[in-house]
PDB file of C-alpha atoms in Angstrom:
ATOM      1  CA  MET I   1     -25.507 -91.088 -23.327  1.00 70.00           C
ATOM      2  CA  LYS I   2     -27.760 -88.359 -21.959  1.00 72.00           C
ATOM      3  CA  LYS I   3     -30.855 -90.176 -23.201  1.00 77.00           C
ATOM      4  CA  ILE I   4     -29.784 -93.364 -21.441  1.00 76.00           C
ATOM      5  CA  LEU I   5     -29.095 -91.442 -18.224  1.00 73.00           C
ATOM      6  CA  LEU I   6     -32.454 -89.679 -18.475  1.00 74.00           C
ATOM      7  CA  ILE I   7     -34.265 -92.981 -19.008  1.00 76.00           C
ATOM      8  CA  MET I   8     -32.434 -94.553 -16.048  1.00 75.00           C
ATOM      9  CA  VAL I   9     -33.323 -91.598 -13.797  1.00 73.00           C
ATOM     10  CA  PHE I  10     -36.956 -91.748 -14.960  1.00 71.00           C
ATOM     11  CA  ILE I  11     -37.193 -95.475 -14.211  1.00 72.00           C
ATOM     12  CA  ALA I  12     -35.465 -95.111 -10.844  1.00 69.00           C
ATOM     13  CA  VAL I  13     -37.701 -92.242  -9.716  1.00 66.00           C
ATOM     14  CA  PHE I  14     -40.887 -94.084 -10.532  1.00 64.00           C
ATOM     15  CA  SER I  15     -39.640 -97.349  -9.062  1.00 64.00           C
ATOM     16  CA  LEU I  16     -39.147 -95.618  -5.703  1.00 61.00           C
ATOM     17  CA  MET I  17     -42.898 -95.131  -5.340  1.00 58.00           C
ATOM     18  CA  PRO I  18     -44.439 -98.580  -5.871  1.00 54.00           C
ATOM     19  CA  LYS I  19     -47.155 -98.009  -3.288  1.00 55.00           C
ATOM     20  CA  LYS I  20     -48.451 -95.018  -5.205  1.00 55.00           C
ATOM     21  CA  ALA I  21     -48.034 -96.656  -8.599  1.00 52.00           C
ATOM     22  CA  LEU I  22     -49.719 -99.951  -7.757  1.00 55.00           C
ATOM     23  CA  GLY I  23     -52.446 -98.592  -5.503  1.00 56.00           C
ATOM     24  CA  ALA I  24     -55.963 -98.883  -6.838  1.00 56.00           C
ATOM     25  CA  ILE I  25     -58.216 -95.836  -6.922  1.00 57.00           C
ATOM     26  CA  THR I  26     -61.262 -96.902  -4.939  1.00 58.00           C
ATOM     27  CA  ASP I  27     -63.374 -93.789  -5.465  1.00 57.00           C
ATOM     28  CA  PRO I  28     -62.237 -91.574  -8.350  1.00 56.00           C
ATOM     29  CA  VAL I  29     -64.771 -88.871  -7.512  1.00 55.00           C
ATOM     30  CA  ASP I  30     -63.362 -88.437  -4.007  1.00 58.00           C
ATOM     31  CA  LEU I  31     -59.726 -88.686  -5.110  1.00 54.00           C
ATOM     32  CA  PHE I  32     -58.576 -85.234  -4.002  1.00 54.00           C
ATOM     33  CA  ASN I  33     -61.608 -84.045  -2.094  1.00 57.00           C
ATOM     34  CA  LYS I  34     -59.583 -83.759   1.054  1.00 67.00           C
ATOM     35  CA  THR I  35     -56.940 -81.070   0.806  1.00 68.00           C
ATOM     36  CA  GLU I  36     -54.681 -82.617   3.445  1.00 70.00           C
ATOM     37  CA  GLU I  37     -54.461 -85.895   1.562  1.00 73.00           C
ATOM     38  CA  ALA I  38     -53.572 -84.092  -1.654  1.00 73.00           C
ATOM     39  CA  ILE I  39     -50.862 -82.075   0.090  1.00 76.00           C
ATOM     40  CA  GLN I  40     -49.473 -85.193   1.761  1.00 78.00           C
ATOM     41  CA  SER I  41     -49.398 -87.059  -1.556  1.00 78.00           C
ATOM     42  CA  VAL I  42     -47.589 -84.275  -3.371  1.00 81.00           C
ATOM     43  CA  THR I  43     -45.042 -83.677  -0.612  1.00 84.00           C
ATOM     44  CA  SER I  44     -44.410 -87.397  -0.249  1.00 84.00           C
ATOM     45  CA  ALA I  45     -43.641 -87.620  -3.957  1.00 84.00           C
ATOM     46  CA  LEU I  46     -41.418 -84.526  -3.816  1.00 87.00           C
ATOM     47  CA  ILE I  47     -39.505 -85.877  -0.819  1.00 88.00           C
ATOM     48  CA  SER I  48     -38.956 -89.171  -2.638  1.00 88.00           C
ATOM     49  CA  VAL I  49     -37.670 -87.406  -5.740  1.00 89.00           C
ATOM     50  CA  GLY I  50     -35.455 -85.111  -3.648  1.00 90.00           C
ATOM     51  CA  ALA I  51     -33.982 -88.067  -1.774  1.00 90.00           C
ATOM     52  CA  PHE I  52     -33.277 -89.832  -5.050  1.00 90.00           C
ATOM     53  CA  VAL I  53     -31.515 -86.756  -6.463  1.00 91.00           C
ATOM     54  CA  ALA I  54     -29.443 -86.296  -3.292  1.00 91.00           C
ATOM     55  CA  ILE I  55     -28.366 -89.937  -3.251  1.00 91.00           C
ATOM     56  CA  PHE I  56     -27.576 -89.738  -6.970  1.00 91.00           C
ATOM     57  CA  TYR I  57     -25.280 -86.743  -6.364  1.00 92.00           C
ATOM     58  CA  ILE I  58     -23.634 -88.436  -3.374  1.00 91.00           C
ATOM     59  CA  ILE I  59     -22.842 -91.460  -5.530  1.00 92.00           C
ATOM     60  CA  THR I  60     -21.691 -89.226  -8.403  1.00 92.00           C
ATOM     61  CA  GLY I  61     -19.417 -87.241  -6.086  1.00 91.00           C
ATOM     62  CA  GLY I  62     -17.941 -90.431  -4.659  1.00 90.00           C
ATOM     63  CA  ILE I  63     -17.229 -91.808  -8.123  1.00 91.00           C
ATOM     64  CA  LYS I  64     -15.660 -88.492  -9.185  1.00 91.00           C
ATOM     65  CA  TYR I  65     -13.479 -88.542  -6.073  1.00 91.00           C
ATOM     66  CA  MET I  66     -12.301 -92.086  -6.765  1.00 91.00           C
ATOM     67  CA  LEU I  67     -11.591 -91.273 -10.416  1.00 91.00           C
ATOM     68  CA  ALA I  68      -9.677 -88.075  -9.561  1.00 90.00           C
ATOM     69  CA  ALA I  69      -6.468 -90.132  -9.220  1.00 86.00           C
ATOM     70  CA  GLY I  70      -4.687 -87.567  -7.092  1.00 86.00           C
ATOM     71  CA  ASN I  71      -5.570 -84.541  -9.241  1.00 90.00           C
ATOM     72  CA  PRO I  72      -6.202 -81.769  -6.674  1.00 92.00           C
ATOM     73  CA  THR I  73      -8.667 -79.784  -8.819  1.00 94.00           C
ATOM     74  CA  LYS I  74     -10.796 -82.839  -9.573  1.00 92.00           C
ATOM     75  CA  GLN I  75     -10.665 -83.902  -5.918  1.00 93.00           C
ATOM     76  CA  ALA I  76     -11.783 -80.421  -4.852  1.00 94.00           C
ATOM     77  CA  GLU I  77     -14.644 -80.524  -7.362  1.00 94.00           C
ATOM     78  CA  ALA I  78     -15.717 -83.973  -6.153  1.00 92.00           C
ATOM     79  CA  THR I  79     -15.500 -82.862  -2.512  1.00 94.00           C
ATOM     80  CA  LYS I  80     -17.645 -79.819  -3.324  1.00 95.00           C
ATOM     81  CA  THR I  81     -20.226 -82.085  -5.001  1.00 93.00           C
ATOM     82  CA  LEU I  82     -20.246 -84.436  -2.005  1.00 93.00           C
ATOM     83  CA  ASN I  83     -20.580 -81.589   0.503  1.00 94.00           C
ATOM     84  CA  SER I  84     -23.426 -79.987  -1.446  1.00 94.00           C
ATOM     85  CA  ALA I  85     -25.260 -83.304  -1.780  1.00 93.00           C
ATOM     86  CA  ILE I  86     -24.902 -84.123   1.917  1.00 94.00           C
ATOM     87  CA  ILE I  87     -26.084 -80.654   2.948  1.00 95.00           C
ATOM     88  CA  GLY I  88     -29.038 -80.926   0.560  1.00 93.00           C
ATOM     89  CA  PHE I  89     -29.937 -84.363   1.912  1.00 93.00           C
ATOM     90  CA  ALA I  90     -29.759 -83.053   5.496  1.00 94.00           C
ATOM     91  CA  LEU I  91     -32.016 -80.129   4.580  1.00 94.00           C
ATOM     92  CA  LEU I  92     -34.441 -82.510   2.892  1.00 92.00           C
ATOM     93  CA  ILE I  93     -34.617 -84.728   5.981  1.00 93.00           C
ATOM     94  CA  THR I  94     -35.116 -81.662   8.190  1.00 93.00           C
ATOM     95  CA  ALA I  95     -37.897 -80.303   5.964  1.00 90.00           C
ATOM     96  CA  ALA I  96     -39.591 -83.704   5.857  1.00 89.00           C
ATOM     97  CA  SER I  97     -39.475 -84.040   9.638  1.00 90.00           C
ATOM     98  CA  PHE I  98     -40.941 -80.534  10.080  1.00 89.00           C
ATOM     99  CA  PHE I  99     -43.690 -81.417   7.618  1.00 86.00           C
ATOM    100  CA  VAL I 100     -44.548 -84.615   9.513  1.00 84.00           C
ATOM    101  CA  PHE I 101     -44.466 -82.699  12.812  1.00 86.00           C
ATOM    102  CA  PHE I 102     -46.909 -80.059  11.567  1.00 82.00           C
ATOM    103  CA  ILE I 103     -49.252 -82.659  10.064  1.00 79.00           C
ATOM    104  CA  LYS I 104     -49.307 -84.530  13.389  1.00 80.00           C
ATOM    105  CA  LEU I 105     -49.870 -81.237  15.217  1.00 79.00           C
ATOM    106  CA  ILE I 106     -52.861 -80.421  13.005  1.00 75.00           C
ATOM    107  CA  GLU I 107     -54.286 -83.924  13.521  1.00 72.00           C
ATOM    108  CA  TYR I 108     -53.814 -83.571  17.303  1.00 71.00           C
ATOM    109  CA  ASP I 109     -55.579 -80.188  17.315  1.00 66.00           C
ATOM    110  CA  ARG I 110     -58.525 -81.664  15.424  1.00 65.00           C
ATOM    111  CA  PHE I 111     -58.666 -84.629  17.798  1.00 64.00           C
ATOM    112  CA  THR I 112     -58.679 -82.440  20.912  1.00 66.00           C
ATOM    113  CA  GLU I 113     -61.245 -80.098  19.343  1.00 63.00           C
ATOM    114  CA  ASN I 114     -63.557 -83.032  18.596  1.00 61.00           C
ATOM    115  CA  PHE I 115     -62.985 -84.404  22.091  1.00 61.00           C
ATOM    116  CA  GLN I 116     -63.797 -81.072  23.747  1.00 61.00           C
ATOM    117  CA  ASN I 117     -66.958 -80.658  21.671  1.00 60.00           C
ATOM    118  CA  ALA I 118     -68.259 -84.107  22.598  1.00 57.00           C
ATOM    119  CA  GLN I 119     -71.307 -84.038  24.848  1.00 59.00           C
ATOM    120  CA  LEU I 120     -71.016 -86.752  27.463  1.00 57.00           C
ATOM    121  CA  ASN I 121     -74.201 -87.474  29.397  1.00 56.00           C
ATOM    122  CA  ILE I 122     -72.969 -89.259  32.503  1.00 59.00           C
ATOM    123  CA  GLU I 123     -75.935 -88.460  34.787  1.00 61.00           C
ATOM    124  CA  ASN I 124     -78.325 -91.025  33.274  1.00 58.00           C
ATOM    125  CA  THR I 125     -75.932 -93.957  33.152  1.00 56.00           C
ATOM    126  CA  PRO I 126     -76.763 -96.889  35.476  1.00 57.00           C
TER     127      PRO I 126
END
């Protein structure tokens, strides 16, 4: 049973990232030359896996709650699982949004730095 569950989790995790799995490597030498792209790739994969795990625990907690059949200890255990999964999912969404915010902030700083360093020669224009 555990092997089947492990295989199902493995298939589900890798089916969540079809863009990464089916994407062709255009230049293998320059694959991770840029640090930002490597960090974004790794965090994107981690966020996908974390979201899958959180949703898995939400579904598991819901099934446990339905199968509790009025047993207060099983209902309490299922409620605890649901609460933990929802809190974890909320933290994951918050962390992902902070990550996106900081990436956009870094890109904006680079854009403004490049814009300020640009030499515009307006005097000789007709």
